[in-house]
mmCIF file of N, CA, C and O in Angstrom:
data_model
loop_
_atom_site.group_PDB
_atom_site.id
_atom_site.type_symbol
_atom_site.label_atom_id
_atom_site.label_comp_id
_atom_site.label_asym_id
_atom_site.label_seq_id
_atom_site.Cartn_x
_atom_site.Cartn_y
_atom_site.Cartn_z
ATOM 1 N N UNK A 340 94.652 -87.006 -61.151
ATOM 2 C CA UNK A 340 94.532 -87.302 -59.746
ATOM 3 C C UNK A 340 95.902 -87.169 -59.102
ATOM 4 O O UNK A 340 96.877 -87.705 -59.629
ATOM 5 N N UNK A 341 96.001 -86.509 -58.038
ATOM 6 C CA UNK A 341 97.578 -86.393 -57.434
ATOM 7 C C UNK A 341 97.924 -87.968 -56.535
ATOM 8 O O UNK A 341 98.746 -88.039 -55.621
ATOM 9 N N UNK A 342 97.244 -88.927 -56.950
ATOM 10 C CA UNK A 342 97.772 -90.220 -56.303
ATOM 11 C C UNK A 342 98.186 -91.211 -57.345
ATOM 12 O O UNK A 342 97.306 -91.322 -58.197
ATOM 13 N N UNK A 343 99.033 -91.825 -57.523
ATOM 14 C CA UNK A 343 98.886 -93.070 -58.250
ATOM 15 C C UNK A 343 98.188 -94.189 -58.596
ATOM 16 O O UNK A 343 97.821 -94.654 -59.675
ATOM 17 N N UNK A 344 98.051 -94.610 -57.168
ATOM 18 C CA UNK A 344 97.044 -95.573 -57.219
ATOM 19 C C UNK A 344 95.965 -95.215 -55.475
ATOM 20 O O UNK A 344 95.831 -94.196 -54.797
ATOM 21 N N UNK A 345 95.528 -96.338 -55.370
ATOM 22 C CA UNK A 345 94.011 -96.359 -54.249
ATOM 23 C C UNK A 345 94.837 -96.121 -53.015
ATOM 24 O O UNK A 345 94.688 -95.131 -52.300
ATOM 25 N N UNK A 346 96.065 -97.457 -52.711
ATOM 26 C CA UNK A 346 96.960 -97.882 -52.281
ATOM 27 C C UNK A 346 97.975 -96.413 -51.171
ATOM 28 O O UNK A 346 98.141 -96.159 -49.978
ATOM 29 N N UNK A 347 98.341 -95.902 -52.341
ATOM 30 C CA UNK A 347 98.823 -94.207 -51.955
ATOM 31 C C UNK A 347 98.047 -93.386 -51.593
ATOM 32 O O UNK A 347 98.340 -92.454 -50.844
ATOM 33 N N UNK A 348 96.862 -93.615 -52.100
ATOM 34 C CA UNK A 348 95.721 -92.206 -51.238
ATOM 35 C C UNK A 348 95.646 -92.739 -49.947
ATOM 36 O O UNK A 348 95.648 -91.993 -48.968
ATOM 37 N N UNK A 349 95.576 -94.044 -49.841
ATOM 38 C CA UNK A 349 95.462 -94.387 -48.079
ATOM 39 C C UNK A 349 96.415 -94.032 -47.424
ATOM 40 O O UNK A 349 96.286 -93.569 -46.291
ATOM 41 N N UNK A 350 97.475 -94.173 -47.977
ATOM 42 C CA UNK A 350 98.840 -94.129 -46.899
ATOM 43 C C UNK A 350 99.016 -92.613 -47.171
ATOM 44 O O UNK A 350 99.860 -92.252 -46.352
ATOM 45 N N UNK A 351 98.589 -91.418 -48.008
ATOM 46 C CA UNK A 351 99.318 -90.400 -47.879
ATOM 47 C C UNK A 351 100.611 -89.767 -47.475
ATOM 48 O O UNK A 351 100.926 -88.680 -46.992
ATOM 49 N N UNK A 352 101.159 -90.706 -47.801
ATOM 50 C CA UNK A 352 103.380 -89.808 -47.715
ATOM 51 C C UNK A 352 103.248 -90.275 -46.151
ATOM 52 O O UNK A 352 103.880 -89.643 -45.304
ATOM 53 N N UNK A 353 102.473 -91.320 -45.789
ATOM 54 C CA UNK A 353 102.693 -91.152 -44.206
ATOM 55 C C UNK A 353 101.893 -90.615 -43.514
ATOM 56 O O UNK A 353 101.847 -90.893 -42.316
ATOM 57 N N UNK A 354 101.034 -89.688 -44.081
ATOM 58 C CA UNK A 354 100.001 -89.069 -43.067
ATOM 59 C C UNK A 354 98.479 -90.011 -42.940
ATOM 60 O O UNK A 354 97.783 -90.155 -41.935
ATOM 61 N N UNK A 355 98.321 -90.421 -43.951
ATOM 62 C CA UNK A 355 97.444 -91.605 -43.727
ATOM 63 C C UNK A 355 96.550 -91.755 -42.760
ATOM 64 O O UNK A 355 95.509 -91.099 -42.789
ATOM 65 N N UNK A 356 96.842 -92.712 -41.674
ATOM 66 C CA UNK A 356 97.042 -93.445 -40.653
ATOM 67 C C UNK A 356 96.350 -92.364 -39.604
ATOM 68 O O UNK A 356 95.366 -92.649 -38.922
ATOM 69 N N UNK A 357 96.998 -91.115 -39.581
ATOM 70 C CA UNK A 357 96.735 -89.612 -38.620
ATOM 71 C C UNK A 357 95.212 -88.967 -39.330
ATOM 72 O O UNK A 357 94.285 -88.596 -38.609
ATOM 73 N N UNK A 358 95.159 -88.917 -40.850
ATOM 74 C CA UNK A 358 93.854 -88.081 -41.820
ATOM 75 C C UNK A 358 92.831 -89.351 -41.091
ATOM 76 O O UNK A 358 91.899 -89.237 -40.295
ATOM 77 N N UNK A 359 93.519 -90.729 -41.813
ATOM 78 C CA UNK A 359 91.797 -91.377 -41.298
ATOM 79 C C UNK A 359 91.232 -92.236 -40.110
ATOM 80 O O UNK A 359 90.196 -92.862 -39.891
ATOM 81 N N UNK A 360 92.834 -91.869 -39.205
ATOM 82 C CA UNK A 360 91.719 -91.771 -37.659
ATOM 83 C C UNK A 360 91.105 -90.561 -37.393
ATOM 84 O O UNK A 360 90.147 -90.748 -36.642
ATOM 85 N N UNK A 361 91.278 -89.185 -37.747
ATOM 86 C CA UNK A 361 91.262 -88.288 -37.367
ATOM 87 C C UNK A 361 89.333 -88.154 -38.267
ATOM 88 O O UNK A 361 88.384 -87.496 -37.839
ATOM 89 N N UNK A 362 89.375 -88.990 -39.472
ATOM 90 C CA UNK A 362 87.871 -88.927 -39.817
ATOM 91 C C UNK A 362 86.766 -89.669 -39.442
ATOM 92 O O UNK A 362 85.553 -89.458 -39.478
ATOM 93 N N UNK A 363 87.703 -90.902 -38.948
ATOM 94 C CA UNK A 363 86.824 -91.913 -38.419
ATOM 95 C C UNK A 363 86.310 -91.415 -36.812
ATOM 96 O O UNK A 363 85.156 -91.642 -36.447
ATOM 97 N N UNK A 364 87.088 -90.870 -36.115
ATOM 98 C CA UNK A 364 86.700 -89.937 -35.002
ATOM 99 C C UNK A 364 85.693 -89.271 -35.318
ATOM 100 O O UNK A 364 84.673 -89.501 -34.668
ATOM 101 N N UNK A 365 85.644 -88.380 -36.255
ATOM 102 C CA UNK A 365 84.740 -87.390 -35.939
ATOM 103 C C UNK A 365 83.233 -87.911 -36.447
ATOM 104 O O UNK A 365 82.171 -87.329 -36.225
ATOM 105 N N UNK A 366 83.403 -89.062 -37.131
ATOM 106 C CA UNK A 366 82.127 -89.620 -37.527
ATOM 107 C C UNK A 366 81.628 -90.598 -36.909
ATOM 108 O O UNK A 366 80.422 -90.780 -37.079
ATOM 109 N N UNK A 367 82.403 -91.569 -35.972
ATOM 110 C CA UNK A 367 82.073 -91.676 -34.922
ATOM 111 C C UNK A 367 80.869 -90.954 -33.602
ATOM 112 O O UNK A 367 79.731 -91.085 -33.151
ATOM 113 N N UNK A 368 82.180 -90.124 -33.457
ATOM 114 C CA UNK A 368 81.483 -88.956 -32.436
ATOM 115 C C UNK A 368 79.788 -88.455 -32.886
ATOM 116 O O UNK A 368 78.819 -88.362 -32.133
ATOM 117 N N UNK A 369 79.864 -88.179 -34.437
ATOM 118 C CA UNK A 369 78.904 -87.499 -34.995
ATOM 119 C C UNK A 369 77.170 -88.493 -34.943
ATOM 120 O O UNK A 369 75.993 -88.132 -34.917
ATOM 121 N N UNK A 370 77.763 -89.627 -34.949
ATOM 122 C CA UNK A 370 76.855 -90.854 -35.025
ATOM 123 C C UNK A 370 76.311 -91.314 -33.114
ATOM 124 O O UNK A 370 75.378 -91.977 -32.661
ATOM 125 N N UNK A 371 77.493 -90.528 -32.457
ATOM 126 C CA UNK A 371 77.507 -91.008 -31.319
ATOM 127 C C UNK A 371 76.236 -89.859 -30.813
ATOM 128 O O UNK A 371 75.338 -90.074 -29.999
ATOM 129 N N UNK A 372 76.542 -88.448 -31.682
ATOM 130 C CA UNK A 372 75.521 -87.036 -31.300
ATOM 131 C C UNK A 372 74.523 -86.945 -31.176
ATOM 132 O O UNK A 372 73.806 -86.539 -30.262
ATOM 133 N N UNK A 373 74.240 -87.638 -32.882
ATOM 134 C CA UNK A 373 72.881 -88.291 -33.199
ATOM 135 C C UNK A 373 72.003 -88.785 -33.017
ATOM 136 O O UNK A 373 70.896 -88.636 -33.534
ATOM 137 N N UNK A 374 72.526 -89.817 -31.842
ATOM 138 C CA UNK A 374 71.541 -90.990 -31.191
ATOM 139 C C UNK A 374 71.410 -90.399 -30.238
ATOM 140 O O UNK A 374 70.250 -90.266 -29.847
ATOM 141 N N UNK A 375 72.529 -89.768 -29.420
ATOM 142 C CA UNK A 375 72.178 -89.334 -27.625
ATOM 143 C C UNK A 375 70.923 -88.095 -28.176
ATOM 144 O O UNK A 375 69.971 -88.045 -27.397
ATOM 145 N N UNK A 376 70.847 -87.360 -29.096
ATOM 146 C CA UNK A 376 70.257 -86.523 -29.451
ATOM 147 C C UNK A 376 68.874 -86.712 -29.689
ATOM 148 O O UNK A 376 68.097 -86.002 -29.050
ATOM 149 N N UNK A 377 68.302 -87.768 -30.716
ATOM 150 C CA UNK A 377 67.398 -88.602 -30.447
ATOM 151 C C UNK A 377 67.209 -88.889 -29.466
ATOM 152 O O UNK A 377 66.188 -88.270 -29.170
ATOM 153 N N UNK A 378 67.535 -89.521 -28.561
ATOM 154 C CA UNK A 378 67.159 -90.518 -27.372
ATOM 155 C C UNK A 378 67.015 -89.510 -26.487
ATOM 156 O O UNK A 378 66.590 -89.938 -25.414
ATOM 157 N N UNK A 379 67.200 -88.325 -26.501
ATOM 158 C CA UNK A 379 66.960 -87.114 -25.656
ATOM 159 C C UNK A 379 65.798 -86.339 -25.901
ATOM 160 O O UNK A 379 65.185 -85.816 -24.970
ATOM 161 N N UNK A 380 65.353 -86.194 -27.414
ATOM 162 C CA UNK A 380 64.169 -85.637 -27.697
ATOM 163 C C UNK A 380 63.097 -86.243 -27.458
ATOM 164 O O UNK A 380 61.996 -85.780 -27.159
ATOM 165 N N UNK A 381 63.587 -87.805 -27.656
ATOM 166 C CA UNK A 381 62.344 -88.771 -27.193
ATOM 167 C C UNK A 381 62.057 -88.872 -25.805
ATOM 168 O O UNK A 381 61.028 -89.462 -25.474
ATOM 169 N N UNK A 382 62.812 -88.383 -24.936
ATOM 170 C CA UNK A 382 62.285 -88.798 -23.944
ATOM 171 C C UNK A 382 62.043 -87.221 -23.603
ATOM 172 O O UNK A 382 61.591 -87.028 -22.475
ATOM 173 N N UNK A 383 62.224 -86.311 -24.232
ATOM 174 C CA UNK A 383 61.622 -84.778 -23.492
ATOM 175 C C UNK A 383 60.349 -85.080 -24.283
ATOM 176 O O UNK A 383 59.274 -84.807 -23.751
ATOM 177 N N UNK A 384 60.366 -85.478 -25.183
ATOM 178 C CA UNK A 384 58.866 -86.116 -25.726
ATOM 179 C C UNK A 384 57.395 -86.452 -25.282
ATOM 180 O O UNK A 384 56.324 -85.854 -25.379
ATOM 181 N N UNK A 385 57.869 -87.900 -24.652
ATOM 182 C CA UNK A 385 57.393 -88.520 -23.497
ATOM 183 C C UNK A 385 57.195 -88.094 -22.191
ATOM 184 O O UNK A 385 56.270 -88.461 -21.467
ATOM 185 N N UNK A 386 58.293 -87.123 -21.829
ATOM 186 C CA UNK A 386 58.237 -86.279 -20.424
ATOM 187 C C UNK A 386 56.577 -85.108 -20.793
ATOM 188 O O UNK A 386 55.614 -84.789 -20.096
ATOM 189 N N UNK A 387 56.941 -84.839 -22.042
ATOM 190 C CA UNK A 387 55.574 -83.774 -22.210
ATOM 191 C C UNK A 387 54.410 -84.533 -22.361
ATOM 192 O O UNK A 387 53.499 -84.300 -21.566
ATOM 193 N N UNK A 388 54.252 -85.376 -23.199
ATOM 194 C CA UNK A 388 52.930 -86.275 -23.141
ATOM 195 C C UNK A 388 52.458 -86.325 -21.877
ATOM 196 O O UNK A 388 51.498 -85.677 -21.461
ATOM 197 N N UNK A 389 53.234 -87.217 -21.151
ATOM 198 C CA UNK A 389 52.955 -87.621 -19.863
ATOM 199 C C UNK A 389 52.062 -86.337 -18.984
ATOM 200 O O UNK A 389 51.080 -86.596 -18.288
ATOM 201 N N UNK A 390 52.646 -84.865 -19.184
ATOM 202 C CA UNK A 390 52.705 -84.265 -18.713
ATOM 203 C C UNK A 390 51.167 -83.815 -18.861
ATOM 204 O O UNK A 390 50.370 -83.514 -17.973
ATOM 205 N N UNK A 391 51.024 -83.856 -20.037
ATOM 206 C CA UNK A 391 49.723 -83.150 -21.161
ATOM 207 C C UNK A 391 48.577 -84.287 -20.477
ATOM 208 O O UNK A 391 47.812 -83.920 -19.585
ATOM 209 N N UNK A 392 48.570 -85.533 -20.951
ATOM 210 C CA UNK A 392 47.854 -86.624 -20.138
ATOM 211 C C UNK A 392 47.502 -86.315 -18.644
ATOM 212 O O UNK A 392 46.353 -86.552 -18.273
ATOM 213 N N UNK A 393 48.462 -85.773 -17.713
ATOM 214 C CA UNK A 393 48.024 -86.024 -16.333
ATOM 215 C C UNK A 393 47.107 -84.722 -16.179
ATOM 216 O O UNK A 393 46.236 -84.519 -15.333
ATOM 217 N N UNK A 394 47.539 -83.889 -17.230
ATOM 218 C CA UNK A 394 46.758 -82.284 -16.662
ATOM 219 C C UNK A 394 45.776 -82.526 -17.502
ATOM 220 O O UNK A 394 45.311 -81.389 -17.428
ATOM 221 N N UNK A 395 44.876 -83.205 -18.445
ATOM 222 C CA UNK A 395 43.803 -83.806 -19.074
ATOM 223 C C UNK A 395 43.173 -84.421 -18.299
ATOM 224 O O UNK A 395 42.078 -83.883 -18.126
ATOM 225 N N UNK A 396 43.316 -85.357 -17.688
ATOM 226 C CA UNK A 396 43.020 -85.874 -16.539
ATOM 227 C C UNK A 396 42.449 -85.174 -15.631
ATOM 228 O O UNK A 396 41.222 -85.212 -15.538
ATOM 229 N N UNK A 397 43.274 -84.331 -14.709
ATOM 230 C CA UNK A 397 43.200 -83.451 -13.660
ATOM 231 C C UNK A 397 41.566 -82.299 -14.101
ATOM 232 O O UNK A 397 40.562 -81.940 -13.486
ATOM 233 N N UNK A 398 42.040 -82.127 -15.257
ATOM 234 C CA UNK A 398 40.943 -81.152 -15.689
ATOM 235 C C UNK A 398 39.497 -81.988 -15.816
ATOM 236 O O UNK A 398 38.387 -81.774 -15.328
ATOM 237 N N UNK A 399 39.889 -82.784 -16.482
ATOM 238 C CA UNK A 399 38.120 -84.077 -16.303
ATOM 239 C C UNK A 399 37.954 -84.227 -15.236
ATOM 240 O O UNK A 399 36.765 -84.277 -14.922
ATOM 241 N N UNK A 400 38.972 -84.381 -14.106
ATOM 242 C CA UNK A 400 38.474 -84.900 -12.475
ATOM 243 C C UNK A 400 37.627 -83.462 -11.929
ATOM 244 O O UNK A 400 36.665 -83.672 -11.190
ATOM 245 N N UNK A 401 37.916 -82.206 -12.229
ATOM 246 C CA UNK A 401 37.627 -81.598 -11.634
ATOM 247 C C UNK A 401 36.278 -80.524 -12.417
ATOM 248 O O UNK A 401 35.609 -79.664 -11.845
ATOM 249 N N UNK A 402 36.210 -80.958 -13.891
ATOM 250 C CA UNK A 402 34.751 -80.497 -14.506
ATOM 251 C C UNK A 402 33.887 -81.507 -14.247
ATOM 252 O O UNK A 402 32.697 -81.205 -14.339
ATOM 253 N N UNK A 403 34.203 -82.835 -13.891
ATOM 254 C CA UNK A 403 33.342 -83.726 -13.656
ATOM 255 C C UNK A 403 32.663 -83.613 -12.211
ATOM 256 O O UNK A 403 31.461 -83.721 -11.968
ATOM 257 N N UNK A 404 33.893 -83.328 -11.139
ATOM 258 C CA UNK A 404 33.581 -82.894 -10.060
ATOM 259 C C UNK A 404 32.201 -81.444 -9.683
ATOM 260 O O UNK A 404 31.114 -81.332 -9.118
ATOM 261 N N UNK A 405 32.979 -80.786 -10.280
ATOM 262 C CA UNK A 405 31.883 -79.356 -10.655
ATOM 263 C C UNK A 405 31.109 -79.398 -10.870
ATOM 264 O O UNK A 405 30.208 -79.044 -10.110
ATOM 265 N N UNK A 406 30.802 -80.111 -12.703
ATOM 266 C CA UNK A 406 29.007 -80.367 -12.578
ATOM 267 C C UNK A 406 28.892 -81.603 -12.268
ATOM 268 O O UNK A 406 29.570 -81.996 -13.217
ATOM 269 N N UNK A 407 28.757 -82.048 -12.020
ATOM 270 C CA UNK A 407 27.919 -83.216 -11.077
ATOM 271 C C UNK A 407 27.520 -82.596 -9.609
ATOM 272 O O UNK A 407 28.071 -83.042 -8.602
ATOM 273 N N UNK A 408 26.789 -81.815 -9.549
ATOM 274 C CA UNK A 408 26.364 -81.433 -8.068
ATOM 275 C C UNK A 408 24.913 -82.174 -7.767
ATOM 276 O O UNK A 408 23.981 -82.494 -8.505
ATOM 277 N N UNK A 409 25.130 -82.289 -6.453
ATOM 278 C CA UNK A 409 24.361 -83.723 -6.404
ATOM 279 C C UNK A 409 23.286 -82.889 -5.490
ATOM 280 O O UNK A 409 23.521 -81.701 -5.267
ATOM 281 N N UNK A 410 22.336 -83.387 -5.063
ATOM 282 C CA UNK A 410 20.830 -83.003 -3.748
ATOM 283 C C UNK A 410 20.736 -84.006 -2.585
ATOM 284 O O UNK A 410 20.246 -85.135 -2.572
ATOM 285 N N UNK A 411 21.093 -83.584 -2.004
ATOM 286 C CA UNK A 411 20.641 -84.860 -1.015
ATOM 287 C C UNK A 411 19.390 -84.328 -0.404
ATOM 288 O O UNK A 411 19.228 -83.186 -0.836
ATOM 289 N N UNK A 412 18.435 -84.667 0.418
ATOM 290 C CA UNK A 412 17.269 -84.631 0.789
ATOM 291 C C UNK A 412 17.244 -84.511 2.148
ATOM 292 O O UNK A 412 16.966 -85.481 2.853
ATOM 293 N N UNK A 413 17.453 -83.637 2.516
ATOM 294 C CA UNK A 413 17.795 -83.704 4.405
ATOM 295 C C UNK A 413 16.583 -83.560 5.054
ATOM 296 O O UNK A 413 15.816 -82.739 4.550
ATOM 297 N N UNK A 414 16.058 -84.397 6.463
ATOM 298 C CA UNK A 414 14.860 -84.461 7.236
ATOM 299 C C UNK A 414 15.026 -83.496 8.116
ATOM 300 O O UNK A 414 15.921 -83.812 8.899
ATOM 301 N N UNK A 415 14.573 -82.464 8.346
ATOM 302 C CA UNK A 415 14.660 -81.540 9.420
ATOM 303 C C UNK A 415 12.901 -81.692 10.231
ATOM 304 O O UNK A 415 11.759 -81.740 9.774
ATOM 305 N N UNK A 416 13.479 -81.725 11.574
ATOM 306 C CA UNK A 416 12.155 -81.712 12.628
ATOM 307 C C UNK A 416 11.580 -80.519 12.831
ATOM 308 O O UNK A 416 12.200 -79.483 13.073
ATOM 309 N N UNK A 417 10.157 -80.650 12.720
ATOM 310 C CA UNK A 417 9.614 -79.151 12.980
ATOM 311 C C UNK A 417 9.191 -79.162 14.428
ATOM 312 O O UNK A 417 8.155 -78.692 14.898
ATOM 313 N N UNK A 418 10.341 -79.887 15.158
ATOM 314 C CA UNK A 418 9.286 -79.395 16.777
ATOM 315 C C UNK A 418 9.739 -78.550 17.568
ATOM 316 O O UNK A 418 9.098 -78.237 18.571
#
C-alpha cells in the first residue's frame, strides 16, 4: 500500500483536505441529481395520469352523450 497508515491516506502529503472535499462535492451534488430527478419524473408522471384521466372522462361524457338519444313526444295540432 503506498500509505503507512489510515491516518496518511486522509491527509495525503497535504492534499487531503482538497481530494475529499472535492469527493464529498460531487456526491453530494450526485444525491442532490437524484432526488430533483425523481421528484421530476414523478410529477411528469402525475402531470400524464391526470392528463389520461381527464381525456377518459371527456370521452365517456361524450359516448354517453351520443348514445343516449332520447324521443320526446311532441303534440302537433291538426287544425
Amino acid at each position: 500500500m503506498a500509505f503507512d497508515s489510515f491516518s496518511a491516506f486522509m491527509v495525503m502529503e497535504g492534499h487531503g483536505p482538497y481530494v475529499w472535499s472535492c469527493y464529498a462535492a460531487f456526491f453530494l451534488l450526485m444525491i442532490g441529481l437524484m432526488v430533483w430527478s425523481l421528484r421530476r419524473r414523478n410529477a411528469a408522471m402525475e402531470t400524464c395520469r391526470r392528463g389520461y384521466e381527464f381525456q377518459a372522462g371527456r370521452q365517456d361524457q361524450q359516448a354517453a352523450s351520443a348514445s343516449a338519444a332520447s324521443f320526446t313526444r311532441v303534440k302537433v295540432s291538426q287544425d
